[in-house]
Structure formats: structure tokens, C-alpha cells
Amino acid sequence: MQLHLAHEPRLTAPSGVVQTLAALDAALLAWLAIEGPTPRARLAPLLWPDKDTAVARNSLRQRLFQMHKRLGCELVIGGTTLALAEDVTHDLDAADSVLGETPGEDLAAGEFAQWLALQRSRRQARLRTALVELADMAERAQDWDDALTQARELLALDPLSEEAHRRLMRLHYLAGDQAAALLAFDRCEQLLKDEVGTRPSAETRALLATIDGASAPAARMGVRPMRVPASVQRPPRLVGRDEAWAALHAAWDAGHIALVQGEAGMGKTRLVSDFAKARGATLVVGARPGDSQVVYASVSRLLRQWPRAVLEAQGAALRAELATLLPELGAPSTAVGEGQRTRLFNAVTAVVDSADAGIDGLVFDDLHFADDASLELLRYVAAQSTRRWLFAARDAELGPAARALVNTVADTAVAAPIELAPLTVAQLAELVDSLDIEGLEGAAVAPALLRHTGGNPMYALETIKAWLTQGGAIEPVRLPERLHERSAERLPVLRNVAALIERRIGRLSVPAVQLARCAAVAAPDFSIEL
């Protein structure tokens, strides 16, 4: 049963039937949802402050009886202390409001009204802080449309806030719309006059003078943002990785374990996934953020991608060992003792080495995210297996268990670990030219890209995306010297992956952020259907 208490109070039953809640019922339920279990002796005078103790308690008892009768379900349980029933959920944890407008005449003024006002005030402050942060992030990224959207939300939240009016004026001006900025001041001036009987502050009038006196708005005059081409989302070919590509093929052909290392953004995943496609009959799997909190999470994911027919064709004893990790295979082994771990490790090795799987080798990406138990098992299986193996990891983020696996690979592999280095100026120029973007010449922008990104391929591509969406590197920059001098100043400085992702996510709507979280958890399994 779902309580909707943020705005219009109502209840949605499991059948989907929606019922409106009375004001007193909604007040009682909202208190229990936020404050938790509460003694009857506390609730009665809270909701009926104008009645004596005995009458208030009787009113509470009657109210609970009538609510149960009217709704046909038990939302509140308990004797001396009342609480929401266990199967009841509500929407107040992350809501920006409580009970929408004033709940009605059934509620007398008193402590509950003060509590309700405080709850609404806190949530409005929380929403205001979030909107300010989103607006600031969008402004820093020069995403004027998103920044203006957040600014309008702030103004709707507090129409008498001069700070919110100034923000809207400033953003219109920075976006190149001087007329809209002046109109924003007019609305501010009129509202303050009508509602408060005052005029805008000196700070607001100073901003008006800046806008009114400017001969040219500050930002994107005549330069339109460009839709990011698909080539920037995924470059048509690998650049600067010829040596790594050759080394991978050599190790694979020789049946050796290969290891690709490099910092975030160097293109490890693109390299090993393209390699797996080129070789065929290769299973690609990877660890994910969060795997470290779940024992055998990474290996369980590997086994679930193994052909199901091969798993089910194993003997009963081996399937029972595998069922420890894959409950869908049946009842797990109940054997205990020192040999339990060894039997599990040998069972996984047997499956990986099964000849009828139709798989020549395995690619295991993002090793640095794997849980310790999986890393220990993988270390054993890779040493015993006759399959070809390719691991990829961020060397600087390896924990002790991952480091032990990498050291084992390094000791047993004939070929040295493949280190992905930053791209050179020439390689960056080749990467830019491969994108085939009109007006963007590799030789002209590569030096600036190298200075701003350190040669990190992902940083370079993200910089180009930002460059295009912010209106840089378009029509007026065909000449190499102008492109180098003028547009390089607009390149965003991206110091690490976390900052880059934070900036990108900060520009998304709330539903988009939720979808991004879902995609991050699902990782390679993400699909439109999911």
C-alpha cells in the first residue's frame, strides 16, 4: 500500500485503486511516516489540542476505527504506541513538500501546525540548495538552457527573492539575450513594488546598468551549439594503439595470458572489446563498481554469461558446487570442511575448460572493481585453465587481491603487461581528423588538446564534446592559427574522471540521473527493455 502525502493526500492499494485521505487521517499518517512510532498519549493532544486528554484519546481511537472502516485496510498498527503497518510505503523521504497546501479546517492551530510548517520549510530549503547547486554547475559548464531552467525553478519557489531575480537576469545576459535580461529586471521591479512596496536593491540596479550599457552581450553572440556527432561518441577507429593491438594478437596466438593496464580514460575497454570482436568466440565480462561488497559477485557474473547448456550438462556433483554461486542450477552442495573451497575452485575451472562451450578465450575487464573472493578464484582458474585470458585494469586502483592476480599474470606471461600511454600530439591530431567534423582540423587543435587533457583519449573526446555543445570550434575558426589561439581558451580543464562525470551528471534532470544510476548498476547488461 502506497501513501501519497507530499501533495494531495491519497492511498493507492495493491489493486491500483486510489482513495482520497481525509485531512486528519493524512496528518496522522504524515506524522508517523516522518517521526516514526509514537505513543498515543503524544498523538492525541497533537491532533486535538483544544480537547482535554480523555476526549482527545477517544477521538484518536474513533479516528483509527473510522479510517480502517472507510479504507478497508489497516494502515496504522500498535496499542500504546502507534506506527505505520509494515506493508505501507510513503513518498515523504525525498519529497519537497508535506501534505501540499494547508490540510484543511479539521486541524486546529497548535503544535502540529508548527511542526508541519517546519517540515515544509526544511524541504523547501533543501530544494532551494539543490537548485542553486544545479544552476551553478550548469552555468560553469555554460549550459545556458539548463541553467535558466534551474533559475526559473528557484524564482517560482521564492518569487520575492531578489537573488533569484538577479540570477535569471545574469543568465539571460550571459546567454546572449540582452532583451530577456532587461525584461527579467522589469518583472522583478514590478513584483517588488506590488507585493512589498519597495524597489530593487543597489546590487540589482548595478547589474541592470551592466546589462543596459553593454554594446554586446557577454557570451555566445551568433555562435550556435552543434549537435555532437556520433563519431565523437564512439570514434570510428582506434588511434595510437597499434603496438598494443599487435601485442595482444601475439599473446593470444601463443596462448599466453595478456594484461592491459592504464589509467581511467585511456581506452582499455574499447581496445579489449574491439580485440574480442576481431578474434571471435571470445567471452567478454567485467567487474563493476560495487562488486567489492558482494562475495563472488564478479565470478558469478562470468558464469552467468557461460552457455547455459554447458552448465546444465555438468554432472550432479559439479552442478551442486556451482549452485553455491548460481542458485538457479539447483540445490547447492551441503558439504563442509577444508575441501569445500578447493571443490568450488575446481568446479569453476572444469566449466571454464569445458571443450563444448565454443569459447576460445575470456576477456575480463575492469579487474580493479572485482571482489577479493572472485580475484582469488580467478587467480586459481587462470593458472589452471588451458583457455586464453586477457585482463584489463587500472593499475593505480588495484587492491592487494587484485595486485596478487596481476603479479601472477606478470610472472607467468611471456609478454610484458601492455601499458596504454597517453596519446601524442600527432596521435591526437589523427584522432580529431578521424572524427570528420567540419571546421575542426587535427593539426590545429592537437597542441591545445594535449595541454588541456594530457593526451588522455577520453578527456580529449569529452573536451571536444563540450567545445561543440558550447558553441566553440564552429564557423569562425577555420584558420589553424585562429582555432589554436581563440578556441583553446574555451577548452574546459578536466582534471580527473570523477570531476568530469560530476559535471556531466550535474546538467541532467532528476529522472535522467535516476536512469544513469540504473545504467551504471546494470553496466553491460543495460538495455532499453531493462
XYZ file of C-alpha atoms in Angstrom:
530
model
C 0.000 0.000 0.000
C 1.450 3.330 -1.106
C 0.719 6.569 0.765
C 0.966 9.782 -1.245
C 1.489 12.513 1.325
C 3.714 15.018 -0.441
C 0.865 16.810 -2.197
C -2.796 15.745 -2.400
C -3.139 13.053 0.305
C -4.314 9.723 -1.086
C -3.749 5.964 -0.831
C -3.017 3.566 -3.658
C -3.994 -0.002 -2.832
C -2.129 -3.020 -4.281
C -5.043 -3.447 -6.699
C -4.356 0.031 -8.080
C -7.484 1.590 -6.568
C -6.819 5.163 -5.376
C -8.667 6.642 -2.379
C -8.521 10.203 -1.087
C -7.442 10.652 2.523
C -9.254 12.942 4.953
C -7.236 15.823 6.385
C -6.946 14.363 9.907
C -6.047 10.930 8.574
C -3.395 12.450 6.336
C -1.987 14.460 9.237
C -1.732 11.378 11.449
C -0.126 9.295 8.693
C 2.340 12.054 7.746
C 3.499 12.342 11.362
C 4.056 8.583 11.647
C 5.815 8.466 8.263
C 8.329 11.164 9.273
C 8.650 10.801 13.043
C 8.131 7.029 13.281
C 6.391 5.094 16.093
C 4.714 7.498 18.533
C 2.783 6.923 21.792
C -0.962 7.502 21.660
C -0.575 9.872 24.599
C 1.593 12.083 22.362
C -0.570 11.898 19.225
C -3.944 12.653 20.764
C -3.203 16.179 22.075
C -1.131 16.857 18.971
C -4.130 16.414 16.645
C -6.823 17.648 19.062
C -5.071 20.390 21.064
C -8.358 22.066 22.041
C -9.767 18.971 23.790
C -8.981 17.540 27.212
C -6.861 14.377 27.467
C -9.669 11.809 27.750
C -11.702 13.302 24.898
C -8.613 13.600 22.679
C -7.702 9.947 23.245
C -11.242 8.852 22.446
C -11.176 10.978 19.279
C -7.953 9.249 18.216
C -9.457 5.816 18.858
C -12.569 6.660 16.855
C -10.471 8.153 14.078
C -8.416 4.974 13.691
C -11.574 2.848 13.662
C -13.260 5.032 11.038
C -10.128 5.165 8.869
C -9.860 1.374 8.868
C -13.559 1.039 8.053
C -13.509 3.664 5.292
C -10.327 2.479 3.560
C -10.811 -1.229 4.113
C -7.224 -1.798 5.241
C -5.078 -1.332 8.303
C -2.561 1.452 7.781
C -1.719 2.008 11.453
C -0.824 -0.728 13.937
C 0.057 -0.840 17.623
C -1.509 -0.471 21.041
C 0.098 2.035 23.363
C 2.476 3.092 20.583
C 1.250 3.591 17.008
C 3.217 3.038 13.813
C 2.632 2.551 10.096
C 1.939 -1.039 9.109
C 4.916 -2.909 7.659
C 3.411 -3.203 4.173
C 2.771 0.541 3.898
C 5.212 2.776 1.987
C 5.149 6.533 1.518
C 6.653 9.274 -0.645
C 7.933 11.695 2.005
C 11.572 10.612 2.287
C 12.730 12.626 -0.713
C 9.674 14.870 -1.198
C 9.926 18.644 -1.439
C 6.585 19.199 0.313
C 4.351 17.684 3.003
C 0.564 17.479 2.529
C 0.643 20.043 -0.266
C -1.418 23.041 0.766
C -2.788 23.614 4.271
C -4.642 20.357 5.067
C -7.955 21.985 5.975
C -10.193 23.228 8.736
C -10.279 19.858 10.526
C -6.861 20.615 12.018
C -6.740 23.122 14.845
C -3.829 25.527 15.086
C -1.211 24.318 17.534
C 1.903 22.183 17.803
C 1.079 20.057 14.742
C 0.664 23.163 12.580
C 4.057 24.407 13.794
C 5.614 21.008 13.079
C 4.091 20.950 9.593
C 5.390 24.452 8.836
C 8.875 23.412 9.973
C 8.835 20.290 7.799
C 7.787 22.291 4.754
C 10.408 24.950 5.452
C 13.193 22.373 5.738
C 12.219 20.704 2.499
C 11.926 23.983 0.657
C 15.410 24.911 1.887
C 16.731 21.557 0.732
C 15.138 22.010 -2.686
C 16.468 25.558 -2.917
C 20.015 24.394 -2.144
C 19.782 21.643 -4.761
C 18.507 24.046 -7.416
C 21.271 26.548 -6.642
C 23.898 23.817 -6.999
C 22.422 22.615 -10.284
C 22.201 26.168 -11.626
C 25.806 26.902 -10.629
C 27.078 23.707 -12.261
C 25.180 24.392 -15.461
C 26.483 27.976 -15.523
C 30.081 26.798 -15.094
C 29.537 24.381 -17.970
C 27.985 27.224 -19.996
C 24.840 25.171 -20.488
C 22.615 28.251 -20.516
C 19.350 26.435 -21.245
C 19.704 24.164 -18.243
C 20.957 26.995 -16.018
C 17.933 29.098 -16.960
C 15.588 26.191 -16.223
C 17.013 25.854 -12.709
C 16.887 29.641 -12.212
C 13.198 29.746 -13.145
C 12.507 26.930 -10.669
C 14.284 28.927 -7.964
C 12.227 32.003 -8.772
C 8.970 30.016 -8.697
C 9.996 28.701 -5.291
C 10.545 32.200 -3.900
C 9.124 34.913 -6.201
C 10.216 37.729 -3.850
C 13.880 36.684 -3.793
C 15.976 39.402 -5.434
C 18.871 36.975 -5.592
C 16.758 34.634 -7.737
C 15.748 37.537 -9.989
C 19.393 38.620 -10.367
C 20.415 35.085 -11.269
C 17.798 34.995 -14.034
C 18.904 38.413 -15.328
C 22.569 37.425 -15.331
C 21.984 34.102 -17.112
C 19.876 35.702 -19.855
C 22.678 38.215 -20.353
C 25.416 35.575 -20.435
C 23.344 33.519 -22.870
C 23.397 36.483 -25.227
C 19.751 37.551 -24.764
C 20.011 41.156 -23.572
C 16.298 41.843 -24.111
C 15.249 38.900 -21.921
C 17.625 40.101 -19.200
C 16.029 43.557 -19.229
C 12.530 42.074 -19.124
C 13.579 39.952 -16.128
C 14.501 43.175 -14.310
C 11.159 44.755 -15.210
C 9.277 41.796 -13.720
C 11.420 41.964 -10.583
C 10.794 45.686 -10.188
C 7.044 45.369 -10.691
C 6.705 42.419 -8.299
C 8.618 44.156 -5.508
C 6.526 47.287 -5.962
C 3.194 45.422 -5.911
C 3.922 42.881 -3.186
C 6.387 44.610 -0.867
C 6.120 48.293 -1.722
C 9.836 48.693 -2.324
C 12.249 48.973 -5.237
C 15.158 46.728 -6.303
C 18.349 46.905 -4.258
C 21.524 48.686 -5.319
C 23.075 45.335 -6.299
C 20.205 44.550 -8.654
C 20.284 48.047 -10.166
C 24.054 47.752 -10.693
C 23.507 44.529 -12.633
C 20.843 46.315 -14.698
C 23.325 49.068 -15.542
C 25.851 46.481 -16.725
C 23.272 44.794 -18.939
C 21.754 48.022 -20.245
C 25.114 49.595 -21.034
C 26.684 46.621 -22.788
C 27.041 47.026 -26.502
C 27.396 43.280 -26.960
C 26.158 40.560 -24.635
C 28.890 38.587 -22.976
C 28.580 35.113 -24.319
C 27.547 33.217 -27.410
C 26.784 36.022 -29.839
C 25.956 34.462 -33.181
C 27.534 31.098 -32.326
C 25.181 28.150 -32.175
C 25.878 24.964 -30.282
C 26.381 21.967 -32.520
C 24.886 18.521 -32.040
C 27.642 16.133 -31.043
C 28.259 13.775 -33.988
C 28.171 10.013 -33.484
C 31.852 9.876 -34.372
C 32.685 11.761 -31.155
C 30.523 9.418 -29.101
C 32.486 6.472 -30.488
C 35.455 7.240 -32.761
C 35.358 5.142 -35.933
C 38.761 3.578 -35.271
C 41.360 3.089 -32.572
C 44.149 5.635 -32.746
C 47.590 5.285 -31.207
C 47.109 1.685 -30.133
C 48.795 -0.200 -32.983
C 51.563 -1.591 -30.779
C 49.109 -2.719 -28.099
C 46.888 -4.299 -30.763
C 49.804 -6.261 -32.199
C 50.975 -7.354 -28.749
C 47.500 -8.656 -27.892
C 47.318 -10.740 -31.053
C 50.798 -12.122 -30.464
C 49.986 -13.158 -26.882
C 46.639 -14.647 -27.940
C 48.158 -16.644 -30.788
C 50.800 -18.006 -28.425
C 48.187 -18.992 -25.841
C 49.588 -16.638 -23.222
C 47.742 -14.622 -20.579
C 47.682 -10.938 -21.545
C 47.291 -7.906 -19.298
C 46.311 -4.381 -20.386
C 46.907 -1.582 -17.886
C 46.302 2.148 -17.941
C 44.623 4.949 -16.054
C 40.946 5.766 -16.469
C 40.065 7.116 -19.900
C 42.982 5.551 -21.764
C 40.682 3.309 -23.804
C 41.263 -0.109 -22.230
C 37.639 -1.191 -22.611
C 37.465 -0.069 -26.248
C 40.738 -1.865 -27.017
C 39.845 -5.211 -25.434
C 36.247 -5.223 -26.696
C 37.360 -4.483 -30.265
C 40.003 -7.175 -29.908
C 37.426 -9.720 -28.702
C 35.213 -8.961 -31.724
C 38.165 -9.370 -34.054
C 39.116 -12.757 -32.587
C 35.595 -14.165 -32.292
C 34.477 -16.988 -29.957
C 35.521 -14.824 -27.024
C 33.549 -14.184 -23.851
C 33.795 -10.614 -22.563
C 32.890 -9.944 -18.946
C 33.902 -7.346 -16.405
C 33.711 -6.329 -12.793
C 31.599 -3.339 -11.783
C 31.588 -0.691 -9.092
C 30.010 -2.288 -6.041
C 31.271 -5.809 -6.724
C 33.748 -5.469 -3.878
C 30.831 -5.541 -1.409
C 29.449 -8.893 -2.622
C 31.412 -12.152 -2.293
C 31.998 -13.844 -5.683
C 29.931 -11.179 -7.481
C 32.386 -10.883 -10.387
C 32.851 -14.625 -10.942
C 29.096 -15.229 -10.662
C 28.608 -12.725 -13.482
C 31.166 -14.582 -15.596
C 29.434 -17.925 -15.036
C 26.009 -16.496 -15.844
C 27.332 -15.480 -19.261
C 28.598 -19.009 -19.882
C 26.370 -21.093 -22.202
C 23.531 -22.383 -20.016
C 23.504 -25.746 -21.794
C 27.122 -26.325 -20.802
C 26.368 -25.571 -17.145
C 23.365 -27.900 -17.067
C 25.282 -30.685 -18.826
C 27.755 -30.992 -15.955
C 27.482 -33.860 -13.504
C 25.243 -33.568 -10.448
C 28.160 -33.194 -8.030
C 29.756 -30.397 -10.065
C 26.416 -28.604 -10.527
C 25.902 -28.720 -6.776
C 29.236 -26.956 -6.279
C 28.380 -24.342 -8.918
C 24.968 -23.809 -7.300
C 26.829 -22.175 -4.423
C 27.290 -19.249 -6.822
C 24.346 -19.909 -9.160
C 21.251 -20.961 -7.160
C 19.311 -21.370 -10.390
C 21.267 -24.591 -11.044
C 19.583 -26.351 -8.122
C 20.385 -27.197 -4.535
C 23.936 -26.213 -3.557
C 26.388 -28.639 -2.042
C 25.987 -29.109 1.706
C 29.496 -30.464 2.188
C 31.672 -28.555 4.620
C 35.286 -28.721 5.643
C 38.681 -27.783 4.298
C 37.992 -29.194 0.858
C 34.905 -27.081 0.196
C 36.819 -24.139 -1.247
C 39.006 -26.406 -3.372
C 35.971 -28.238 -4.781
C 34.371 -24.933 -5.760
C 37.548 -23.678 -7.421
C 37.963 -26.942 -9.334
C 34.316 -26.905 -10.410
C 34.663 -23.415 -11.908
C 37.909 -24.450 -13.616
C 36.193 -27.508 -15.100
C 33.397 -25.395 -16.551
C 35.790 -22.818 -17.986
C 37.826 -25.584 -19.607
C 34.824 -27.493 -20.980
C 35.505 -28.232 -24.638
C 31.894 -27.928 -25.832
C 31.432 -24.305 -24.759
C 32.558 -22.965 -28.134
C 34.700 -20.312 -26.421
C 38.387 -19.876 -27.237
C 39.220 -17.328 -24.573
C 37.990 -14.880 -21.968
C 38.370 -11.117 -21.644
C 37.943 -9.823 -18.093
C 37.677 -6.031 -17.960
C 37.847 -3.584 -15.014
C 39.654 -6.035 -12.763
C 40.143 -3.272 -10.176
C 36.412 -3.373 -9.317
C 36.293 -7.124 -8.579
C 35.670 -8.518 -5.093
C 38.535 -10.249 -3.285
C 36.904 -13.702 -3.351
C 36.458 -13.539 -7.128
C 40.028 -12.334 -7.584
C 41.362 -15.263 -5.593
C 39.235 -17.690 -7.621
C 40.221 -16.080 -10.933
C 43.876 -16.303 -9.957
C 43.468 -20.051 -9.420
C 41.385 -20.674 -12.552
C 43.637 -18.644 -14.861
C 46.680 -20.579 -13.645
C 44.980 -23.970 -14.127
C 42.931 -23.281 -17.254
C 44.027 -24.012 -20.783
C 41.915 -21.127 -22.079
C 43.389 -17.878 -23.347
C 42.902 -14.988 -20.893
C 43.024 -11.229 -21.262
C 42.718 -8.959 -18.218
C 42.347 -5.172 -18.182
C 42.737 -2.943 -15.122
C 43.629 0.468 -13.790
C 46.984 -0.244 -12.207
C 46.787 2.592 -9.674
C 43.447 1.336 -8.290
C 44.349 -2.314 -7.691
C 43.858 -3.621 -4.157
C 46.018 -6.354 -2.580
C 43.980 -9.254 -4.010
C 43.912 -7.729 -7.497
C 47.615 -6.914 -7.243
C 48.339 -10.573 -6.395
C 46.445 -11.702 -9.510
C 48.226 -9.133 -11.690
C 51.602 -10.180 -10.300
C 50.788 -13.810 -11.037
C 49.835 -12.889 -14.592
C 53.003 -10.817 -14.976
C 55.148 -13.692 -13.682
C 53.598 -16.377 -15.896
C 53.003 -14.375 -19.066
C 55.729 -14.411 -21.663
C 54.775 -10.964 -22.898
C 55.145 -7.962 -20.592
C 51.993 -6.166 -19.399
C 50.662 -3.819 -22.067
C 50.684 -0.261 -20.748
C 48.415 2.219 -22.539
C 50.210 5.559 -22.668
C 48.689 8.993 -23.336
C 48.337 9.975 -26.986
C 50.990 12.158 -28.550
C 50.305 15.384 -30.438
C 50.419 13.507 -33.738
C 48.054 10.825 -32.462
C 45.623 13.420 -31.098
C 45.645 15.114 -34.481
C 44.880 11.765 -36.112
C 42.058 11.161 -33.622
C 40.499 14.565 -34.325
C 40.737 14.081 -38.098
C 39.121 10.635 -37.795
C 36.021 12.291 -36.329
C 35.443 14.105 -39.628
C 33.981 17.274 -38.094
C 33.795 20.220 -40.472
C 35.941 23.110 -39.310
C 37.918 21.014 -36.823
C 41.442 20.298 -38.047
C 43.593 17.907 -36.067
C 46.900 19.650 -36.617
C 45.437 22.931 -35.404
C 43.787 21.746 -32.188
C 46.054 18.869 -31.123
C 48.562 21.040 -29.189
C 45.752 22.685 -27.206
C 44.116 19.316 -26.570
C 47.398 17.893 -25.310
C 47.866 20.805 -22.910
C 44.321 20.513 -21.582
C 43.969 16.712 -21.399
C 47.480 15.329 -21.051
C 46.808 13.083 -24.040
C 44.050 11.102 -22.304
C 41.730 9.936 -25.153
C 38.517 10.151 -23.114
C 39.381 13.612 -21.818
C 40.111 14.683 -25.377
C 36.759 13.418 -26.653
C 34.869 14.954 -23.723
C 36.656 18.248 -24.350
C 35.594 18.181 -27.996
C 32.002 17.406 -26.948
C 31.965 20.366 -24.585
C 33.634 22.511 -27.218
C 30.927 21.733 -29.755
C 27.924 21.986 -27.417
C 29.145 25.321 -26.048
C 29.433 26.850 -29.481
C 33.203 26.692 -29.881
C 35.203 25.413 -32.824
C 32.418 26.198 -35.300
C 32.035 28.622 -38.192
C 34.595 31.355 -37.434
C 37.568 29.096 -36.671
C 38.648 27.519 -39.919
C 42.102 29.093 -39.883
C 44.525 26.980 -37.809
C 46.055 29.962 -36.027
C 42.656 31.340 -35.025
C 41.450 27.922 -33.961
C 44.561 27.488 -31.845
C 44.533 30.950 -30.272
C 40.839 31.680 -29.875
C 39.227 28.331 -29.188
C 41.897 26.933 -26.909
C 40.841 29.482 -24.314
C 37.368 27.902 -24.259
C 38.554 24.354 -23.620
C 37.283 23.069 -20.261
C 40.013 21.816 -17.968
C 39.209 18.235 -16.933
C 41.456 17.137 -14.086
C 40.066 13.658 -13.413
C 37.293 11.289 -14.369
C 35.279 11.944 -11.207
C 35.147 15.688 -11.865
C 34.231 15.101 -15.498
C 31.373 12.766 -14.621
C 30.165 15.044 -11.837
C 29.979 17.959 -14.237
C 28.101 15.947 -16.859
C 25.625 14.476 -14.354
C 25.050 17.894 -12.823
C 23.483 19.004 -16.093
C 20.868 16.226 -16.136
C 17.302 16.267 -14.914
C 16.356 14.220 -11.850
C 14.772 11.389 -13.907
C 17.846 11.337 -16.154
C 20.118 10.985 -13.133
C 17.985 8.087 -11.899
C 18.269 6.434 -15.307
C 22.037 6.984 -15.304
C 22.272 5.272 -11.911
C 20.276 2.320 -13.252
C 22.555 2.100 -16.285
C 25.660 2.277 -14.089
C 24.452 -0.597 -11.911
C 23.398 -2.699 -14.892
C 26.564 -1.799 -16.880
C 26.949 -4.161 -19.897
C 23.539 -5.718 -19.201
C 21.758 -2.384 -19.647
C 19.147 -2.367 -22.405
C 16.146 -0.333 -23.475
C 13.886 -3.137 -22.220
C 15.564 -3.119 -18.794
